[in-house]
XYZ file of C-alpha atoms in Angstrom:
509
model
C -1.182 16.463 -10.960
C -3.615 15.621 -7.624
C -5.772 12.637 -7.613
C -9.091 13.705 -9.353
C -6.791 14.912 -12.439
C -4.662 11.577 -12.627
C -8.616 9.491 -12.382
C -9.862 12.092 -15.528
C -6.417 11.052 -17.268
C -6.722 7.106 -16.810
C -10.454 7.503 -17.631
C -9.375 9.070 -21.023
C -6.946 6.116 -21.787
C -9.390 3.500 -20.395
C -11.473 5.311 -23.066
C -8.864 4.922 -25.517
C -8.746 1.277 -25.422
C -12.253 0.611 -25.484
C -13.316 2.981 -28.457
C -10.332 0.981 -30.522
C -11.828 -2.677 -29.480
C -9.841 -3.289 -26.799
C -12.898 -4.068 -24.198
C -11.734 -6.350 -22.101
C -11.021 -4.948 -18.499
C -8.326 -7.171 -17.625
C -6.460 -6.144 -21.106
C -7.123 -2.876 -21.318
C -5.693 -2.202 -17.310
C -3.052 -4.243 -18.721
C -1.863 -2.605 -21.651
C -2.339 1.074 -19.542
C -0.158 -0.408 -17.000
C 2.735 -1.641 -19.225
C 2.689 2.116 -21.007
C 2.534 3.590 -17.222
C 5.445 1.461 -16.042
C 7.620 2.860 -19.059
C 6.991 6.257 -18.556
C 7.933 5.736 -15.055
C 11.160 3.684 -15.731
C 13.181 6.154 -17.648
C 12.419 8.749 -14.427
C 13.283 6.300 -12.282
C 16.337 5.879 -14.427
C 17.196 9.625 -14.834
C 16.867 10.171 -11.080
C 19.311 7.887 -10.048
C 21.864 9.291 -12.551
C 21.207 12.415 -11.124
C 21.866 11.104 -7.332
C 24.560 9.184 -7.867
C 26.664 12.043 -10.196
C 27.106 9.712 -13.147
C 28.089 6.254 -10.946
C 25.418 4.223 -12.484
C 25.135 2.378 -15.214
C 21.871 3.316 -17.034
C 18.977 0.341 -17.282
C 18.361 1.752 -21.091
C 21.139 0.028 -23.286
C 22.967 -3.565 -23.901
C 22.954 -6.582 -21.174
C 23.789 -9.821 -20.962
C 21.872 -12.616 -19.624
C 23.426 -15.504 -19.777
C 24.690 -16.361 -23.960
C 21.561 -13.775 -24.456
C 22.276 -10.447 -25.104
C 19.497 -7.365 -25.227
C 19.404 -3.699 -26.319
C 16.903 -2.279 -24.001
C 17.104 1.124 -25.346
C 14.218 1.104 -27.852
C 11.720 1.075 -24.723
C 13.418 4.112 -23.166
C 10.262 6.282 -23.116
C 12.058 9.292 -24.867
C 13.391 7.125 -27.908
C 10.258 5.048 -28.286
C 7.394 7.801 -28.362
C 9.359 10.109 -30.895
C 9.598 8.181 -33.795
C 7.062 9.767 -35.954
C 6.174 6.673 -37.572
C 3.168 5.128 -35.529
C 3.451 1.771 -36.475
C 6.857 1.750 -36.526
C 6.446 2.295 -32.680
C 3.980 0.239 -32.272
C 6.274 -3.020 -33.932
C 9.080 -1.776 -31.837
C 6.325 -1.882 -28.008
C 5.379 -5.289 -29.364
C 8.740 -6.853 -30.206
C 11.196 -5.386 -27.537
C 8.526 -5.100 -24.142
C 8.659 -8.600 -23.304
C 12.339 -8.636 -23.370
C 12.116 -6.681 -20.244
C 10.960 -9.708 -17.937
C 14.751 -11.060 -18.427
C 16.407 -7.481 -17.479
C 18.852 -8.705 -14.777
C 19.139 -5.489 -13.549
C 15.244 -5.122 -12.832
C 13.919 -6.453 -9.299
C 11.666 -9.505 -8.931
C 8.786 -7.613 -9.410
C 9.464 -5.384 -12.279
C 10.544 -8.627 -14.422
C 6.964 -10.434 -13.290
C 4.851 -7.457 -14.521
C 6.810 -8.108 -18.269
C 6.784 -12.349 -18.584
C 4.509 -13.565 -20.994
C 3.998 -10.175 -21.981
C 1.456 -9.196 -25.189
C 0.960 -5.833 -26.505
C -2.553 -6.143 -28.189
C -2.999 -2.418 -29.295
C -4.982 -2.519 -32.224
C -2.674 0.085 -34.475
C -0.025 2.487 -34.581
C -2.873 5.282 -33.969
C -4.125 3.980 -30.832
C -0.832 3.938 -29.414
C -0.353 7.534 -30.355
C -3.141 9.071 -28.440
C -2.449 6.885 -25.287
C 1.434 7.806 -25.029
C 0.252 11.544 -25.925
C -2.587 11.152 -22.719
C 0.466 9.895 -20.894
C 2.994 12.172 -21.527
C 2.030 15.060 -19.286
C 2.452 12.535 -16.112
C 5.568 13.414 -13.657
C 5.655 10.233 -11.305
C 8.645 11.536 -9.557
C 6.684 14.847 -8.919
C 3.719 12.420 -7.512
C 2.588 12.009 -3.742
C 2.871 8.611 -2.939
C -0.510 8.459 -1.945
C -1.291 9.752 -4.954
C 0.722 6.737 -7.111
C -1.276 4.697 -4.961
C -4.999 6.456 -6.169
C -3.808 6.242 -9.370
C -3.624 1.817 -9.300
C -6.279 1.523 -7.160
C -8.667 3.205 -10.128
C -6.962 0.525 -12.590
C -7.969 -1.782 -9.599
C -11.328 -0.852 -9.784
C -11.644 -1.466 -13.519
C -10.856 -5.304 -12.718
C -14.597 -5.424 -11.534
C -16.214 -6.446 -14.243
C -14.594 -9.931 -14.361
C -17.242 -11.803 -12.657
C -16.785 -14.705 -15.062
C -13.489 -14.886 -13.792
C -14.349 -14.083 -9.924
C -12.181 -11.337 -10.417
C -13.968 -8.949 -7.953
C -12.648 -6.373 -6.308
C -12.080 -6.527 -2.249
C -13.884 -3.295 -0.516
C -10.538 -1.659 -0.046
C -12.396 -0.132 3.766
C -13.184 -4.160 4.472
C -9.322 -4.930 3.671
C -8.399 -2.555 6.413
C -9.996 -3.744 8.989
C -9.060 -6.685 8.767
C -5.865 -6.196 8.523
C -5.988 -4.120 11.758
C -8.097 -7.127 13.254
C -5.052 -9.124 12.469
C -2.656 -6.964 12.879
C 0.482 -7.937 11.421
C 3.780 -7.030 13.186
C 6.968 -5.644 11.691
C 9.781 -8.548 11.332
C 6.487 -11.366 10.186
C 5.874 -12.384 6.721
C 2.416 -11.813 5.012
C 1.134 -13.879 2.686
C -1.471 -13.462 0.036
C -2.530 -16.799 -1.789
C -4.999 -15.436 -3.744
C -3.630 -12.165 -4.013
C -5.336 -10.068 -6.737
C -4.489 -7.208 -7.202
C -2.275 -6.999 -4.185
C -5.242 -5.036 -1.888
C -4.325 -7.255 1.430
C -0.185 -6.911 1.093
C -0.431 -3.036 0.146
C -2.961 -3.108 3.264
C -0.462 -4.654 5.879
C 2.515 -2.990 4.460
C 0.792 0.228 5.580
C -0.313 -1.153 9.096
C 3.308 -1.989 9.188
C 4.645 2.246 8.362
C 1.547 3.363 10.510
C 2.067 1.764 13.918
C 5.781 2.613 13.324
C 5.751 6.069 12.723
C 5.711 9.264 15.215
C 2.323 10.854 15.892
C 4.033 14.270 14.046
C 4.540 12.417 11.185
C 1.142 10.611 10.985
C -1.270 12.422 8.533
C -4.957 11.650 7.366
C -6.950 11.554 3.972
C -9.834 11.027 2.663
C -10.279 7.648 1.074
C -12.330 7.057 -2.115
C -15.030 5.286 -0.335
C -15.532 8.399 2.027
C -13.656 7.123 4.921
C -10.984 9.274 6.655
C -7.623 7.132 7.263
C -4.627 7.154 8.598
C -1.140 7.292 6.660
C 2.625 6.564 8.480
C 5.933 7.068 6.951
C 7.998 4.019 9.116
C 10.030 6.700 10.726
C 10.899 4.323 13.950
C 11.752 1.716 11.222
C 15.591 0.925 11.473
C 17.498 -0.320 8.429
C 17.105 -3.607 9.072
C 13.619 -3.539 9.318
C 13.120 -1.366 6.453
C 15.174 -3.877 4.079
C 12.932 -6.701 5.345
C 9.991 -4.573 4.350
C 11.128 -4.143 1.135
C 12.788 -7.239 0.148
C 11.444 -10.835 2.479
C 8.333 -9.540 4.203
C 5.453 -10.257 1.541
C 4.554 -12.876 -0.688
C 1.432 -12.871 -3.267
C 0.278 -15.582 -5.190
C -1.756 -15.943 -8.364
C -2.959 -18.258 -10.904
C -4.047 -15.910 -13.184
C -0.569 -14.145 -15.159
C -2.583 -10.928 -16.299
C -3.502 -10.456 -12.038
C -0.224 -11.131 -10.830
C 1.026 -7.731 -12.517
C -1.297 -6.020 -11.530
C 0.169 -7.116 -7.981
C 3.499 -6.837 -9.035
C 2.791 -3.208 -9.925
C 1.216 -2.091 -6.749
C 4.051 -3.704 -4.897
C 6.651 -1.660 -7.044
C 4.766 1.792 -6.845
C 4.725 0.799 -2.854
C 8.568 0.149 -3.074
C 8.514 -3.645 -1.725
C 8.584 -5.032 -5.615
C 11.816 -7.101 -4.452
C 9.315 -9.462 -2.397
C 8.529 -12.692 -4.357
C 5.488 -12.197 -6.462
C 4.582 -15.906 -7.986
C 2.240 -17.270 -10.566
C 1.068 -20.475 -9.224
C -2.232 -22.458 -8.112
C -2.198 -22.690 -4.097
C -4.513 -25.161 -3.793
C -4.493 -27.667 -6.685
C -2.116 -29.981 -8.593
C 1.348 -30.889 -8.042
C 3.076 -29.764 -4.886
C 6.241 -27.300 -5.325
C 8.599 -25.145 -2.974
C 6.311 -22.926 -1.462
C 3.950 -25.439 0.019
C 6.930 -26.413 2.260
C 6.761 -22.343 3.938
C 5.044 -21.373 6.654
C 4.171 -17.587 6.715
C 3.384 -15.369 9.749
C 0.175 -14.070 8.769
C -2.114 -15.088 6.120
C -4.659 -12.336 4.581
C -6.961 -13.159 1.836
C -10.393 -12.953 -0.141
C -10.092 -16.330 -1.836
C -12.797 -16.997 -4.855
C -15.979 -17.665 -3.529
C -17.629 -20.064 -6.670
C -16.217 -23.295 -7.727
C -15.237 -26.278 -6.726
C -11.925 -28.924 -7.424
C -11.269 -32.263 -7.356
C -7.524 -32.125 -7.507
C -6.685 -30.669 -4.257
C -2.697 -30.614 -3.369
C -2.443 -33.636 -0.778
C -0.724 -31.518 1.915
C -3.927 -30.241 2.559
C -5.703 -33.250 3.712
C -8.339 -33.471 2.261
C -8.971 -34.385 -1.506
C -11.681 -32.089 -3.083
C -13.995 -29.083 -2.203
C -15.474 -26.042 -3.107
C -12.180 -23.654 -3.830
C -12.702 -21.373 -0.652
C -12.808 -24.512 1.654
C -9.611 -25.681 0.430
C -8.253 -22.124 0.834
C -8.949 -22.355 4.384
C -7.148 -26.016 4.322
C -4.272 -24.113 2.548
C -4.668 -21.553 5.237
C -4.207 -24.286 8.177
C -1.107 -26.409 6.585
C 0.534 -22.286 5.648
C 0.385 -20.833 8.972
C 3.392 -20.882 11.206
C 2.861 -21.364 14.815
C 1.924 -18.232 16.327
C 0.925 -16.746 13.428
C -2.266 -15.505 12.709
C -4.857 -15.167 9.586
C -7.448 -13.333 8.763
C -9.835 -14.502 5.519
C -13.141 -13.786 3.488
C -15.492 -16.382 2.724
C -18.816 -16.401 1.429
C -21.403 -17.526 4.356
C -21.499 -21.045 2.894
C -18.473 -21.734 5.280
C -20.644 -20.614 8.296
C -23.256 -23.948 7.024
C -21.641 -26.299 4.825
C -21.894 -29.676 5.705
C -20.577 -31.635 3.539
C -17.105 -33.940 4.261
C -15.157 -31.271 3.294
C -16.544 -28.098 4.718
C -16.554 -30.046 8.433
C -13.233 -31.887 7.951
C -11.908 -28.572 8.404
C -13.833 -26.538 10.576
C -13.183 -29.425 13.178
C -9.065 -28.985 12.455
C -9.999 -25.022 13.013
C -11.854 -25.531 16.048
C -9.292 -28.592 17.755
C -6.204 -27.475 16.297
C -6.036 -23.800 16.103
C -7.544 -20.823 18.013
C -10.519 -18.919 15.960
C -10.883 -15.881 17.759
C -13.670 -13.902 15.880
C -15.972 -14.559 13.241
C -17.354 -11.122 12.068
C -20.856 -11.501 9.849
C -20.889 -8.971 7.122
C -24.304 -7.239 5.878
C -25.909 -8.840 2.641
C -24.339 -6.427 -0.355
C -20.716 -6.288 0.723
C -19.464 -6.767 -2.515
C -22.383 -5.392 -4.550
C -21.865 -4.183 -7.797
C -19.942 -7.529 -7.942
C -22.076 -10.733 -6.297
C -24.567 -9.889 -4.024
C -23.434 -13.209 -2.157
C -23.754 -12.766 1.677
C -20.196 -13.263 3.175
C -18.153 -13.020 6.305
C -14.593 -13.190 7.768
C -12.338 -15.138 10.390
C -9.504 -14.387 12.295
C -7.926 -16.936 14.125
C -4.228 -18.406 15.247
C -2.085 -20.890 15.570
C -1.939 -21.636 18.604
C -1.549 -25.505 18.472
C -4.656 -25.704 20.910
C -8.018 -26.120 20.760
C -10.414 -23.189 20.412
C -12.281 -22.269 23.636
C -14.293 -19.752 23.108
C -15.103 -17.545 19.402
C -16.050 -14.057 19.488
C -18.916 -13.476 16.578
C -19.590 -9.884 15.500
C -22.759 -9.012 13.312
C -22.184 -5.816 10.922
C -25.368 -4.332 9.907
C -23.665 -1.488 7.683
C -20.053 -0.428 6.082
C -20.961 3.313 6.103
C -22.279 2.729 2.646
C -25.862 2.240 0.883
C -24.992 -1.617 0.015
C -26.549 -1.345 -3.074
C -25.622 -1.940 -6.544
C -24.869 2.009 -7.263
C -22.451 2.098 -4.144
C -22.454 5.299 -1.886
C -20.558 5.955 0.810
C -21.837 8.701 3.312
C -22.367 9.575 7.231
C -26.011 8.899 6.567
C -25.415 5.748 6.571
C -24.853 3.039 9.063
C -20.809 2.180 10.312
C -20.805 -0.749 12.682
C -17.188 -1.187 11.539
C -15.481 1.350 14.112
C -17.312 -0.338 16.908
C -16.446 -3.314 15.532
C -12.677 -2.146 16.155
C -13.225 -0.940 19.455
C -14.935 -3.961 20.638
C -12.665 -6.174 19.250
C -9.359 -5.960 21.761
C -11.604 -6.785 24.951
C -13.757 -9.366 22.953
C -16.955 -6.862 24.252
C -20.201 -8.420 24.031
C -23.519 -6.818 23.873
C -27.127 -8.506 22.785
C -28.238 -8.525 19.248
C -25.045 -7.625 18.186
C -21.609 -9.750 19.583
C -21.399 -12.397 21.498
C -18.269 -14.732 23.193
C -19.452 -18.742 22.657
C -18.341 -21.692 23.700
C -16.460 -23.674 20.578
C -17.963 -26.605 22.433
C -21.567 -25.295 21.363
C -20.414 -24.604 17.858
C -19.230 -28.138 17.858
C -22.433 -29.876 19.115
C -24.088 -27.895 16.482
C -22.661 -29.967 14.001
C -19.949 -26.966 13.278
C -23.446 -24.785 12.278
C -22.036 -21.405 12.402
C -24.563 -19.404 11.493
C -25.881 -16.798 14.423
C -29.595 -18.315 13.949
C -28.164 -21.726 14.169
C -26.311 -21.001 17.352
C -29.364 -19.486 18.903
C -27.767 -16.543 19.220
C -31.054 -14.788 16.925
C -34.080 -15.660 15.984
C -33.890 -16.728 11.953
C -36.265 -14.436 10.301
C -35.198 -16.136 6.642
C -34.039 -19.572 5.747
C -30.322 -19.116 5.168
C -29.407 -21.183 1.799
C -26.360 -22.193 0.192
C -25.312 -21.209 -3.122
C -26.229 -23.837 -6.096
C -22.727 -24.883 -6.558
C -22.805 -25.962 -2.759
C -25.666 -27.400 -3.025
C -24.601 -29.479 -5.969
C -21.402 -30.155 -4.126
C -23.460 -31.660 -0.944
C -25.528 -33.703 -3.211
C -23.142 -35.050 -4.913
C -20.517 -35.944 -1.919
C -23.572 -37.510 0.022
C -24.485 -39.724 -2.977
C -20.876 -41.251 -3.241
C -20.952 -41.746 0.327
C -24.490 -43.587 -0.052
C -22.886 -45.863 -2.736
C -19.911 -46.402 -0.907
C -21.815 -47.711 1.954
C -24.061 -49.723 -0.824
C -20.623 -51.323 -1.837
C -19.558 -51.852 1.381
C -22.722 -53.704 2.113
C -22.679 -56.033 -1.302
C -19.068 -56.771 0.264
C -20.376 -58.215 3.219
C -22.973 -60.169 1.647
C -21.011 -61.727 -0.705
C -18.985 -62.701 2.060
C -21.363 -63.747 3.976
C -22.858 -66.067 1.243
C -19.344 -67.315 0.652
C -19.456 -68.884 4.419
C-alpha cells in the first residue's frame, strides 16, 4: 500500500466516524489511532516470535502488575475482529483497551497512548466497517516513510481545533528550524508544547540525516511540494542509537487526547521509550521536570491566552501563555544549549511588564542569534495571525549582535486554500544559506546591534528598528491589548496607593 492509497483509506475511516456522529477531530483521530495501534501490535507481536524462534513470551495473554492481574488477549486483533457479534466486540474494545496503559511489558509510550483511554464508537456497526477499512493494512510491509505519511494525515485532521489552539505547525516551517538549530546527536530535545510531536519527529530526523552516508541518503517529495532529504543513522554506533531511542526526547502536553497523538508518532518513529508526559509547563505547582535542563528546546507554543498562575521558577508571575513559554524556555535551557521557537509577532512589540521582563533576560543573559519574520498567512487555514521565530543560546552572555531575516514567501500561495508550487515565492532556502555566515543584504537581512534593540525599548519589529519603512501600523492582537491595559492600570493604582501612603504619612508628622 503507497502513500496516496493509505490517505484514500484513512479518509474512508475519517468518513466513518463522522457519518456515525463522531465529529469531533480530536476524537475521531483518536479513536482511528487506537484501532491503528491494534492492528499494528499483534504484527509487531507475530514478528518478534518469528525472529526470535519461539523465545518470547507473547504481549497477547495474562500479566501481572502488581496484586493486578490482566488477560490482554481479547485485544489481539485476530480474536477481537472475528467475533461475529458486533456489539459484543464493541463491549469487549470498550472494557479491555484501557487496560493496556498498565501493560508492563509495553514501553513508555505505548502505555501513554492507552491512559485515560475512552472508546466512544457509537455502535457495534460502526466498529465493523472501520476494522473491515483496516484490515487490508500490512504495517510491517510499510516504508517507514510511508508510516510516517500515514500520521501526519491524522495530524492534519487536528486543524480544525482552533477553539483549542490546536493548529497544526507547517511541517516545511518545522524543518527549518530545526536545521537553523540544529540539534546534535548525544543532546536532549525538548518539546513543551509538543502537539502532535512535529518538532521531536523533526530533530530525530536531522539527527539520522547528518549521520548517515551520502549512498544511503535518499529524497522525496513532501506533501507540501517540497523535495527533502531522508538518512538512515548508518554512522550511528550502538550507543548512540539507544540514546536515540530511549533518553534523547522529551514532549510535553496538557491536553491527554494530544499527547497520544505524540506518543504515537514517537512509536511509529521507534523512539516511543523517550518520556512522553501530560503536564502544564508553565502554570501551577512546580514538579520534577522543572528541575531539567534540556539541550535544545523546539516549539510552537499557543499563541492566544493569557495566565495568572505562572510556575514561580519562571520569574515572573503572569502573561500572555507564549511569553511565559519563552520564560519556560530561559529557566529549561542548559548552558550551551540552544532553542529555537514560534511566536506570534506580538513578542516582536509587547510592552507590557511581562513581555520586556523577558526580552531584557534574552538580550543580557543569553545569546539571540536570529530572529526570522515570517510572511502574513503562515498558518492560514488556521489563524491568519502574523508570526515569527527565534533562535538563540545559552551562552551565559549578553547578546551582541541579532541577525533578523524577513521571509516574503514559503513556496506556497499563503492563502486560506493552501498551494504549494514553484510559482511561487521560497525565501526559505536562502534563508538557509544565509544563515551560517549571518549574510546580510538590504531589504531583506540585516546583523544589529542588541544595544539598538535595547534603546528601542526591546521594539523588535523591522519598522521599529528602522530597518524599513512601516507601510501599515503593526497592532497587537485584542487579548494583548487587553493584557497591556490591564497590567498598566494596576501599575497606575499601585503608584496611586503608594502615593496615599506617603500622604498619610506625611500628615501623620
Amino acid at each position: 500500500m503507497d502513500s496516496g492509497q493509505l490517505q484514500n483509506t484513512l479518509k474512508s475511516l475519517c468518513k466513518v466516524m463522522w457519518d456515525n456522529n463522531v465529529t469531533n477531530p480530536i476524537t475521531y483521530v483518536t479513536q482511528i489511532s487506537y484501532l491503528l495501534f491494534l492492528k499494528m501490535l499483534e504484527e509487531m507481536d507475530h514478528e518478534q516470535q518469528e525472529a526470535r524462534n519461539g523465545n518470547y513470551r507473547t504481549l497477547f495473554g495474562t500479566f501481572k502488575e502488581g496484586d493486578e492481574e490482566f488477560d490482554f488477549d481479547p485485544l489481539r486483533w485476530s480474536v477481537l475482529t472475528s467475533n461475529p457479534d458486533n456489539e459484543a466486540m464493541l463491549r469487549t474494545l470498550r472494557d479491555t483497551l484501557p487496560l493496556l496503559a498498565k501493560h508492563p511489558e509495553l514501553s513508555q509510550g505505548a502505555r501513554a497512548i492507552f491512559r485515560n483511554a475512552a472508546i466512544v464508537i457509537p455502535n457495534g456497526a460502526t466498529l465493523r466497517r472501520a476494522v473491515d477499512i483496516i484490515a487490508p493494512i500490512s504495517f510491517l510491509g510499510m516504508d517507514a516513510d510511508v508510516k510516517g505519511d500515514l500520521f501526519e494525515y491524522l495530524a492534519s485532521e487536528l486543524g480544525g481545533q482552533k477553539k483549542a489552539a490546536q493548529f497544526r505547525t507547517p511541517r516545511h516551517l518545522i524543518r527549518v528550524l530545526t536545521q537553523m538549530a540544529d540539534p546534535k546527536i548525544g543532546g536532549t530535545v525538548c518539546d513543551p508544547a509538543c502537539g502532535s510531536g512535529g518538532f521531536l519527529i523533526a530533530a530525530y530526523e536531522h539527527m539520522l540525516l547528518v549521520n548517515t552516508s551520502p549512498e544511503f541518503v535518499h529524497e522525496k517529495v513532501s506533501p507540501d511540494g517540497g523535495v527533502r532529504k531522508i538518512g538512515i543513522g548508518d554512522k550511528l554506533s550502538r550507543a548512540q542509537w539507544d540514546f536515540l531511542q530511549t533518553g534523547a526526547f522529551y514532549g510535553f502536553d496538557g491536553d491527554q487526547d494530544i499527547l497520544r497523538m505524540a506518543a504515537m508518532n514517537a512509536m511509529l518513529h521507534g523512539f516511543d521509550r523517550c518520556p512522553m508526559v501530560q503536564r502544564d509547563s508553565i502554570c501551577g505547582g512546580e514538579d520534577k521536570w522543572d528541575e531539567i535542563q534540556f539541550d535544545y528546546i523546539l516549539e510552537n507554543p499557543p499563541f492566544s491566552g493569557s495566565r495568572g498562575d505562572a510556575k514561580r521558577s519562571l520569574r515572573i508571575e503572569k502573561g500572555d501563555k507564549y511569553v511565559l513559554f519563552l520564560a519556560h524556555a530561559l529557566r529549561s535551557l542548559r548552558p550551551g544549549g540552544t532553542a529555537g521557537i514560534i511566536f506570534p509577532n506580538g513578542i516582536l512589540f509587547g510592552d507590557t511588564g511581562s513581555h520586556v521582563t523577558v526580552k531584557e533576560r534574552l538580550l543580557r543573559e543569553f545569546d539571540l542569534q536570529a530572529v526570522v519574520i515570517l510572511p502574513k498567512g503562515m498558518f492560514e487555514p488556521y489563524t491568519p495571525n502574523p508570526t515569527c521565530f527565534f533562535i538563540f543560546r545559552n551562552t551565559g552572555r549578553a547578546t551582541e549582535n541579532v541577525w533578523f531575516f524577513k521571509v516574503d514567501g514559503d513556496g506556497s500561495s499563503l492563502s486560506k486554500a493552501r498551494k504549494f508550487g514553484s510559482q511561487y515565492r521560497n525565501d526559505f532556502p536562502d534563508l538557509l544559506a544565509m544563515w551560517p555566515e549571518r549574510k546580510t543584504e538590504e531589504g531583506r537581512a540585516w546583523l544589529v546591534p542588541a544595544q539598538r534593540i535595547i534603546d528601542s525599548g526591546y521594539n523588535m519589529t523591522l519598522s521599529g528598528l528602522g530597518l524599513i519603512e512601516a507601510e501599515t501600523v503593526e497592532h497587537a492582537e485584542p487579548e494583548e491589548i487587553l493584557a497591556s491595559v490591564a497590567a498598566k492600570e494596576e501599575r497606575i493604582l499601585g503608584l496611586i496607593g503608594e502615593m496615599q501612603e506617603l500622604l498619610a504619612g506625611g500628615n501623620g508628622e
